[in-house]
Amino acid sequence: MQELQNPDIYESVVPTSVVDTSGTRCPIPLLKAKQALKVLAVGESLKLISTDPSSVGDFDAMLKHLPHSLLATKVDVIDSGKKSYIFLIQKGWVGAW
């Protein structure tokens, strides 16, 4: 089973950075995403992999307050029915007014 939002974007974008947070729980996936995005240039993208089901809602909430864009998400079923959540995030411009 696989769920995919924005499949064209997911398949066409090559991420600049990949962070695998599999096996960790909230808030680690969010913290690792923030660290990775900090070093990317505007327009570059991050692929983050998580096995924490709460990461789906966590990333939705986090990205509502930041200038970054969630380009695509993917849910894969891995061993024994456990799910893997994959997020493709594009860094937005972060600056002061």
GROMACS .gro file of N, CA, C and O in nm:
model
  388
    1MET      N    1   0.084  -0.119   0.000
    1MET     CA    2   0.000   0.000   0.000
    1MET      C    3   0.088   0.124   0.000
    1MET      O    4   0.189   0.131   0.067
    2GLN      N    5   0.044   0.222  -0.077
    2GLN     CA    6   0.122   0.345  -0.085
    2GLN      C    7   0.026   0.461  -0.106
    2GLN      O    8  -0.064   0.454  -0.189
    3GLU      N    9   0.042   0.566  -0.029
    3GLU     CA   10  -0.035   0.689  -0.047
    3GLU      C   11   0.063   0.796  -0.090
    3GLU      O   12   0.170   0.808  -0.034
    4LEU      N   13   0.024   0.873  -0.191
    4LEU     CA   14   0.115   0.975  -0.243
    4LEU      C   15   0.038   1.100  -0.277
    4LEU      O   16  -0.061   1.096  -0.348
    5GLN      N   17   0.082   1.212  -0.222
    5GLN     CA   18   0.025   1.343  -0.257
    5GLN      C   19   0.125   1.414  -0.346
    5GLN      O   20   0.243   1.416  -0.318
    6ASN      N   21   0.077   1.470  -0.456
    6ASN     CA   22   0.159   1.539  -0.555
    6ASN      C   23   0.263   1.445  -0.618
    6ASN      O   24   0.383   1.471  -0.612
    7PRO      N   25   0.218   1.335  -0.680
    7PRO     CA   26   0.314   1.237  -0.734
    7PRO      C   27   0.407   1.293  -0.841
    7PRO      O   28   0.523   1.254  -0.848
    8ASP      N   29   0.360   1.386  -0.923
    8ASP     CA   30   0.447   1.443  -1.027
    8ASP      C   31   0.565   1.516  -0.965
    8ASP      O   32   0.678   1.503  -1.010
    9ILE      N   33   0.537   1.594  -0.862
    9ILE     CA   34   0.644   1.668  -0.794
    9ILE      C   35   0.737   1.571  -0.723
    9ILE      O   36   0.859   1.581  -0.732
   10TYR      N   37   0.680   1.472  -0.654
   10TYR     CA   38   0.761   1.377  -0.578
   10TYR      C   39   0.860   1.305  -0.668
   10TYR      O   40   0.975   1.286  -0.634
   11GLU      N   41   0.814   1.264  -0.785
   11GLU     CA   42   0.900   1.189  -0.877
   11GLU      C   43   1.000   1.278  -0.951
   11GLU      O   44   1.105   1.232  -0.994
   12SER      N   45   0.970   1.406  -0.967
   12SER     CA   46   1.056   1.493  -1.049
   12SER      C   47   1.160   1.572  -0.969
   12SER      O   48   1.260   1.616  -1.024
   13VAL      N   49   1.138   1.592  -0.840
   13VAL     CA   50   1.229   1.672  -0.759
   13VAL      C   51   1.337   1.582  -0.698
   13VAL      O   52   1.306   1.482  -0.633
   14VAL      N   53   1.462   1.620  -0.720
   14VAL     CA   54   1.574   1.551  -0.656
   14VAL      C   55   1.611   1.631  -0.532
   14VAL      O   56   1.653   1.747  -0.543
   15PRO      N   57   1.594   1.572  -0.413
   15PRO     CA   58   1.622   1.649  -0.292
   15PRO      C   59   1.770   1.682  -0.277
   15PRO      O   60   1.857   1.604  -0.314
   16THR      N   61   1.796   1.799  -0.222
   16THR     CA   62   1.932   1.842  -0.193
   16THR      C   63   1.989   1.765  -0.075
   16THR      O   64   2.108   1.735  -0.070
   17SER      N   65   1.902   1.733   0.020
   17SER     CA   66   1.943   1.666   0.143
   17SER      C   67   1.839   1.561   0.180
   17SER      O   68   1.720   1.580   0.155
   18VAL      N   69   1.884   1.451   0.239
   18VAL     CA   70   1.795   1.346   0.287
   18VAL      C   71   1.826   1.319   0.434
   18VAL      O   72   1.942   1.301   0.471
   19VAL      N   73   1.722   1.320   0.517
   19VAL     CA   74   1.737   1.293   0.659
   19VAL      C   75   1.643   1.179   0.696
   19VAL      O   76   1.522   1.187   0.671
   20ASP      N   77   1.698   1.074   0.752
   20ASP     CA   78   1.619   0.958   0.793
   20ASP      C   79   1.607   0.958   0.945
   20ASP      O   80   1.706   0.938   1.016
   21THR      N   81   1.485   0.982   0.993
   21THR     CA   82   1.461   0.983   1.138
   21THR      C   83   1.384   0.859   1.181
   21THR      O   84   1.321   0.860   1.288
   22SER      N   85   1.387   0.757   1.101
   22SER     CA   86   1.315   0.633   1.133
   22SER      C   87   1.353   0.584   1.272
   22SER      O   88   1.470   0.586   1.310
   23GLY      N   89   1.252   0.540   1.347
   23GLY     CA   90   1.276   0.488   1.481
   23GLY      C   91   1.273   0.593   1.590
   23GLY      O   92   1.281   0.559   1.707
   24THR      N   93   1.263   0.720   1.552
   24THR     CA   94   1.256   0.827   1.654
   24THR      C   95   1.113   0.876   1.665
   24THR      O   96   1.031   0.856   1.576
   25ARG      N   97   1.082   0.941   1.773
   25ARG     CA   98   0.949   0.996   1.798
   25ARG      C   99   0.958   1.148   1.809
   25ARG      O  100   1.066   1.204   1.822
   26CYS      N  101   0.843   1.209   1.808
   26CYS     CA  102   0.832   1.354   1.823
   26CYS      C  103   0.903   1.395   1.951
   26CYS      O  104   0.889   1.326   2.052
   27PRO      N  105   0.981   1.498   1.948
   27PRO     CA  106   0.997   1.602   1.846
   27PRO      C  107   1.118   1.583   1.755
   27PRO      O  108   1.152   1.673   1.679
   28ILE      N  109   1.184   1.468   1.761
   28ILE     CA  110   1.309   1.449   1.686
   28ILE      C  111   1.293   1.474   1.535
   28ILE      O  112   1.375   1.546   1.478
   29PRO      N  113   1.191   1.418   1.467
   29PRO     CA  114   1.180   1.447   1.323
   29PRO      C  115   1.170   1.596   1.291
   29PRO      O  116   1.232   1.645   1.197
   30LEU      N  117   1.096   1.670   1.373
   30LEU     CA  118   1.083   1.815   1.352
   30LEU      C  119   1.216   1.886   1.374
   30LEU      O  120   1.255   1.973   1.296
   31LEU      N  121   1.285   1.850   1.480
   31LEU     CA  122   1.414   1.914   1.510
   31LEU      C  123   1.517   1.884   1.401
   31LEU      O  124   1.591   1.973   1.359
   32LYS      N  125   1.519   1.760   1.353
   32LYS     CA  126   1.613   1.724   1.247
   32LYS      C  127   1.580   1.797   1.117
   32LYS      O  128   1.668   1.839   1.043
   33ALA      N  129   1.451   1.816   1.089
   33ALA     CA  130   1.410   1.891   0.970
   33ALA      C  131   1.454   2.036   0.981
   33ALA      O  132   1.509   2.092   0.885
   34LYS      N  133   1.433   2.097   1.097
   34LYS     CA  134   1.474   2.236   1.116
   34LYS      C  135   1.625   2.252   1.098
   34LYS      O  136   1.672   2.347   1.035
   35GLN      N  137   1.702   2.159   1.154
   35GLN     CA  138   1.849   2.164   1.140
   35GLN      C  139   1.890   2.152   0.994
   35GLN      O  140   1.977   2.224   0.947
   36ALA      N  141   1.830   2.059   0.923
   36ALA     CA  142   1.865   2.037   0.782
   36ALA      C  143   1.825   2.156   0.695
   36ALA      O  144   1.900   2.197   0.607
   37LEU      N  145   1.707   2.213   0.720
   37LEU     CA  146   1.661   2.327   0.641
   37LEU      C  147   1.748   2.450   0.665
   37LEU      O  148   1.766   2.531   0.575
   38LYS      N  149   1.801   2.462   0.783
   38LYS     CA  150   1.883   2.579   0.819
   38LYS      C  151   2.005   2.593   0.726
   38LYS      O  152   2.045   2.703   0.693
   39VAL      N  153   2.063   2.482   0.683
   39VAL     CA  154   2.184   2.488   0.601
   39VAL      C  155   2.155   2.485   0.451
   39VAL      O  156   2.247   2.504   0.371
   40LEU      N  157   2.030   2.465   0.412
   40LEU     CA  158   1.996   2.466   0.270
   40LEU      C  159   1.978   2.609   0.220
   40LEU      O  160   1.943   2.699   0.296
   41ALA      N  161   1.998   2.627   0.091
   41ALA     CA  162   1.971   2.756   0.027
   41ALA      C  163   1.823   2.763  -0.008
   41ALA      O  164   1.756   2.660  -0.024
   42VAL      N  165   1.771   2.883  -0.021
   42VAL     CA  166   1.632   2.903  -0.061
   42VAL      C  167   1.608   2.830  -0.193
   42VAL      O  168   1.688   2.839  -0.286
   43GLY      N  169   1.499   2.754  -0.198
   43GLY     CA  170   1.464   2.679  -0.319
   43GLY      C  171   1.513   2.535  -0.319
   43GLY      O  172   1.463   2.453  -0.394
   44GLU      N  173   1.611   2.504  -0.233
   44GLU     CA  174   1.657   2.367  -0.224
   44GLU      C  175   1.556   2.284  -0.144
   44GLU      O  176   1.473   2.339  -0.072
   45SER      N  177   1.565   2.152  -0.158
   45SER     CA  178   1.464   2.069  -0.094
   45SER      C  179   1.524   1.962  -0.003
   45SER      O  180   1.637   1.917  -0.021
   46LEU      N  181   1.443   1.922   0.093
   46LEU     CA  182   1.478   1.823   0.193
   46LEU      C  183   1.381   1.707   0.182
   46LEU      O  184   1.259   1.728   0.175
   47LYS      N  185   1.433   1.587   0.182
   47LYS     CA  186   1.351   1.466   0.192
   47LYS      C  187   1.371   1.413   0.333
   47LYS      O  188   1.483   1.382   0.373
   48LEU      N  189   1.262   1.406   0.410
   48LEU     CA  190   1.270   1.356   0.546
   48LEU      C  191   1.187   1.229   0.557
   48LEU      O  192   1.073   1.225   0.512
   49ILE      N  193   1.245   1.126   0.617
   49ILE     CA  194   1.178   0.998   0.635
   49ILE      C  195   1.153   0.978   0.784
   49ILE      O  196   1.243   0.999   0.866
   50SER      N  197   1.030   0.940   0.819
   50SER     CA  198   0.993   0.920   0.958
   50SER      C  199   0.906   0.795   0.970
   50SER      O  200   0.833   0.761   0.876
   51THR      N  201   0.911   0.730   1.084
   51THR     CA  202   0.820   0.620   1.112
   51THR      C  203   0.721   0.657   1.223
   51THR      O  204   0.641   0.575   1.264
   52ASP      N  205   0.726   0.781   1.266
   52ASP     CA  206   0.637   0.830   1.371
   52ASP      C  207   0.506   0.877   1.308
   52ASP      O  208   0.506   0.976   1.233
   53PRO      N  209   0.394   0.809   1.336
   53PRO     CA  210   0.266   0.849   1.276
   53PRO      C  211   0.226   0.993   1.308
   53PRO      O  212   0.159   1.058   1.228
   54SER      N  213   0.267   1.044   1.423
   54SER     CA  214   0.228   1.181   1.459
   54SER      C  215   0.304   1.285   1.376
   54SER      O  216   0.268   1.403   1.376
   55SER      N  217   0.407   1.243   1.303
   55SER     CA  218   0.485   1.339   1.223
   55SER      C  219   0.401   1.402   1.112
   55SER      O  220   0.428   1.515   1.073
   56VAL      N  221   0.299   1.333   1.065
   56VAL     CA  222   0.213   1.389   0.959
   56VAL      C  223   0.148   1.518   1.008
   56VAL      O  224   0.160   1.623   0.945
   57GLY      N  225   0.081   1.512   1.120
   57GLY     CA  226   0.018   1.632   1.177
   57GLY      C  227   0.120   1.734   1.226
   57GLY      O  228   0.099   1.855   1.214
   58ASP      N  229   0.231   1.684   1.279
   58ASP     CA  230   0.336   1.774   1.329
   58ASP      C  231   0.394   1.860   1.217
   58ASP      O  232   0.414   1.981   1.235
   59PHE      N  233   0.421   1.799   1.102
   59PHE     CA  234   0.478   1.876   0.991
   59PHE      C  235   0.376   1.973   0.932
   59PHE      O  236   0.411   2.085   0.896
   60ASP      N  237   0.249   1.932   0.925
   60ASP     CA  238   0.145   2.025   0.880
   60ASP      C  239   0.141   2.148   0.969
   60ASP      O  240   0.139   2.261   0.921
   61ALA      N  241   0.143   2.126   1.100
   61ALA     CA  242   0.137   2.237   1.195
   61ALA      C  243   0.262   2.324   1.188
   61ALA      O  244   0.254   2.447   1.185
   62MET      N  245   0.379   2.262   1.183
   62MET     CA  246   0.505   2.337   1.180
   62MET      C  247   0.514   2.424   1.055
   62MET      O  248   0.552   2.542   1.063
   63LEU      N  249   0.480   2.367   0.942
   63LEU     CA  250   0.499   2.441   0.816
   63LEU      C  251   0.398   2.553   0.796
   63LEU      O  252   0.419   2.640   0.712
   64LYS      N  253   0.290   2.555   0.873
   64LYS     CA  254   0.195   2.666   0.867
   64LYS      C  255   0.258   2.793   0.925
   64LYS      O  256   0.214   2.903   0.896
   65HIS      N  257   0.361   2.777   1.007
   65HIS     CA  258   0.423   2.890   1.076
   65HIS      C  259   0.561   2.924   1.021
   65HIS      O  260   0.629   3.011   1.077
   66LEU      N  261   0.603   2.856   0.916
   66LEU     CA  262   0.734   2.879   0.858
   66LEU      C  263   0.720   2.906   0.708
   66LEU      O  264   0.619   2.868   0.648
   67PRO      N  265   0.819   2.968   0.646
   67PRO     CA  266   0.808   3.003   0.505
   67PRO      C  267   0.839   2.887   0.409
   67PRO      O  268   0.848   2.906   0.289
   68HIS      N  269   0.855   2.766   0.460
   68HIS     CA  270   0.889   2.652   0.376
   68HIS      C  271   0.761   2.588   0.320
   68HIS      O  272   0.654   2.605   0.376
   69SER      N  273   0.777   2.511   0.212
   69SER     CA  274   0.661   2.449   0.146
   69SER      C  275   0.671   2.297   0.150
   69SER      O  276   0.777   2.241   0.119
   70LEU      N  277   0.561   2.233   0.185
   70LEU     CA  278   0.554   2.088   0.176
   70LEU      C  279   0.515   2.055   0.033
   70LEU      O  280   0.402   2.076  -0.009
   71LEU      N  281   0.612   2.009  -0.046
   71LEU     CA  282   0.589   1.982  -0.187
   71LEU      C  283   0.513   1.853  -0.209
   71LEU      O  284   0.428   1.843  -0.298
   72ALA      N  285   0.545   1.750  -0.132
   72ALA     CA  286   0.481   1.620  -0.150
   72ALA      C  287   0.499   1.536  -0.025
   72ALA      O  288   0.591   1.558   0.053
   73THR      N  289   0.408   1.443  -0.007
   73THR     CA  290   0.420   1.345   0.100
   73THR      C  291   0.394   1.207   0.042
   73THR      O  292   0.323   1.192  -0.057
   74LYS      N  293   0.452   1.108   0.107
   74LYS     CA  294   0.435   0.970   0.063
   74LYS      C  295   0.429   0.882   0.187
   74LYS      O  296   0.502   0.904   0.282
   75VAL      N  297   0.339   0.785   0.184
   75VAL     CA  298   0.330   0.688   0.293
   75VAL      C  299   0.352   0.550   0.234
   75VAL      O  300   0.280   0.509   0.143
   76ASP      N  301   0.452   0.481   0.283
   76ASP     CA  302   0.482   0.345   0.238
   76ASP      C  303   0.461   0.249   0.354
   76ASP      O  304   0.485   0.284   0.470
   77VAL      N  305   0.418   0.129   0.322
   77VAL     CA  306   0.410   0.025   0.424
   77VAL      C  307   0.540  -0.054   0.416
   77VAL      O  308   0.578  -0.104   0.310
   78ILE      N  309   0.610  -0.058   0.529
   78ILE     CA  310   0.736  -0.133   0.535
   78ILE      C  311   0.710  -0.262   0.613
   78ILE      O  312   0.597  -0.306   0.618
   79ASP      N  313   0.807  -0.321   0.675
   79ASP     CA  314   0.791  -0.451   0.741
   79ASP      C  315   0.677  -0.457   0.841
   79ASP      O  316   0.654  -0.364   0.916
   80SER      N  317   0.609  -0.568   0.837
   80SER     CA  318   0.502  -0.602   0.932
   80SER      C  319   0.393  -0.496   0.941
   80SER      O  320   0.336  -0.474   1.047
   81GLY      N  321   0.364  -0.430   0.831
   81GLY     CA  322   0.257  -0.331   0.829
   81GLY      C  323   0.295  -0.196   0.886
   81GLY      O  324   0.213  -0.104   0.889
   82LYS      N  325   0.416  -0.180   0.933
   82LYS     CA  326   0.461  -0.051   0.986
   82LYS      C  327   0.474   0.048   0.871
   82LYS      O  328   0.516   0.012   0.761
   83LYS      N  329   0.438   0.172   0.895
   83LYS     CA  330   0.440   0.273   0.790
   83LYS      C  331   0.564   0.362   0.798
   83LYS      O  332   0.616   0.390   0.905
   84SER      N  333   0.603   0.409   0.681
   84SER     CA  334   0.711   0.505   0.667
   84SER      C  335   0.651   0.630   0.604
   84SER      O  336   0.582   0.620   0.502
   85TYR      N  337   0.674   0.745   0.663
   85TYR     CA  338   0.619   0.872   0.616
   85TYR      C  339   0.734   0.953   0.555
   85TYR      O  340   0.834   0.978   0.622
   86ILE      N  341   0.717   0.993   0.431
   86ILE     CA  342   0.823   1.064   0.359
   86ILE      C  343   0.771   1.203   0.321
   86ILE      O  344   0.664   1.215   0.261
   87PHE      N  345   0.847   1.304   0.358
   87PHE     CA  346   0.809   1.443   0.333
   87PHE      C  347   0.913   1.507   0.241
   87PHE      O  348   1.032   1.493   0.264
   88LEU      N  349   0.867   1.578   0.141
   88LEU     CA  350   0.954   1.654   0.053
   88LEU      C  351   0.924   1.802   0.079
   88LEU      O  352   0.813   1.849   0.051
   89ILE      N  353   1.021   1.872   0.138
   89ILE     CA  354   1.001   2.010   0.183
   89ILE      C  355   1.098   2.101   0.109
   89ILE      O  356   1.217   2.073   0.102
   90GLN      N  357   1.045   2.212   0.058
   90GLN     CA  358   1.129   2.311  -0.011
   90GLN      C  359   1.152   2.429   0.083
   90GLN      O  360   1.057   2.481   0.143
   91LYS      N  361   1.278   2.470   0.093
   91LYS     CA  362   1.310   2.582   0.181
   91LYS      C  363   1.262   2.713   0.119
   91LYS      O  364   1.284   2.742   0.003
   92GLY      N  365   1.196   2.791   0.202
   92GLY     CA  366   1.150   2.922   0.161
   92GLY      C  367   1.245   3.030   0.211
   92GLY      O  368   1.341   3.001   0.284
   93TRP      N  369   1.218   3.152   0.174
   93TRP     CA  370   1.303   3.262   0.213
   93TRP      C  371   1.276   3.298   0.358
   93TRP      O  372   1.162   3.321   0.399
   94VAL      N  373   1.380   3.302   0.437
   94VAL     CA  374   1.370   3.337   0.579
   94VAL      C  375   1.445   3.468   0.597
   94VAL      O  376   1.566   3.474   0.579
   95GLY      N  377   1.373   3.574   0.630
   95GLY     CA  378   1.440   3.703   0.646
   95GLY      C  379   1.363   3.794   0.738
   95GLY      O  380   1.251   3.764   0.777
   96ALA      N  381   1.424   3.900   0.773
   96ALA     CA  382   1.360   3.998   0.861
   96ALA      C  383   1.293   4.107   0.776
   96ALA      O  384   1.338   4.137   0.668
   97TRP      N  385   1.188   4.161   0.829
   97TRP     CA  386   1.118   4.271   0.759
   97TRP      C  387   1.188   4.400   0.786
   97TRP      O  388   1.237   4.435   0.881
   0.00000   0.00000   0.00000
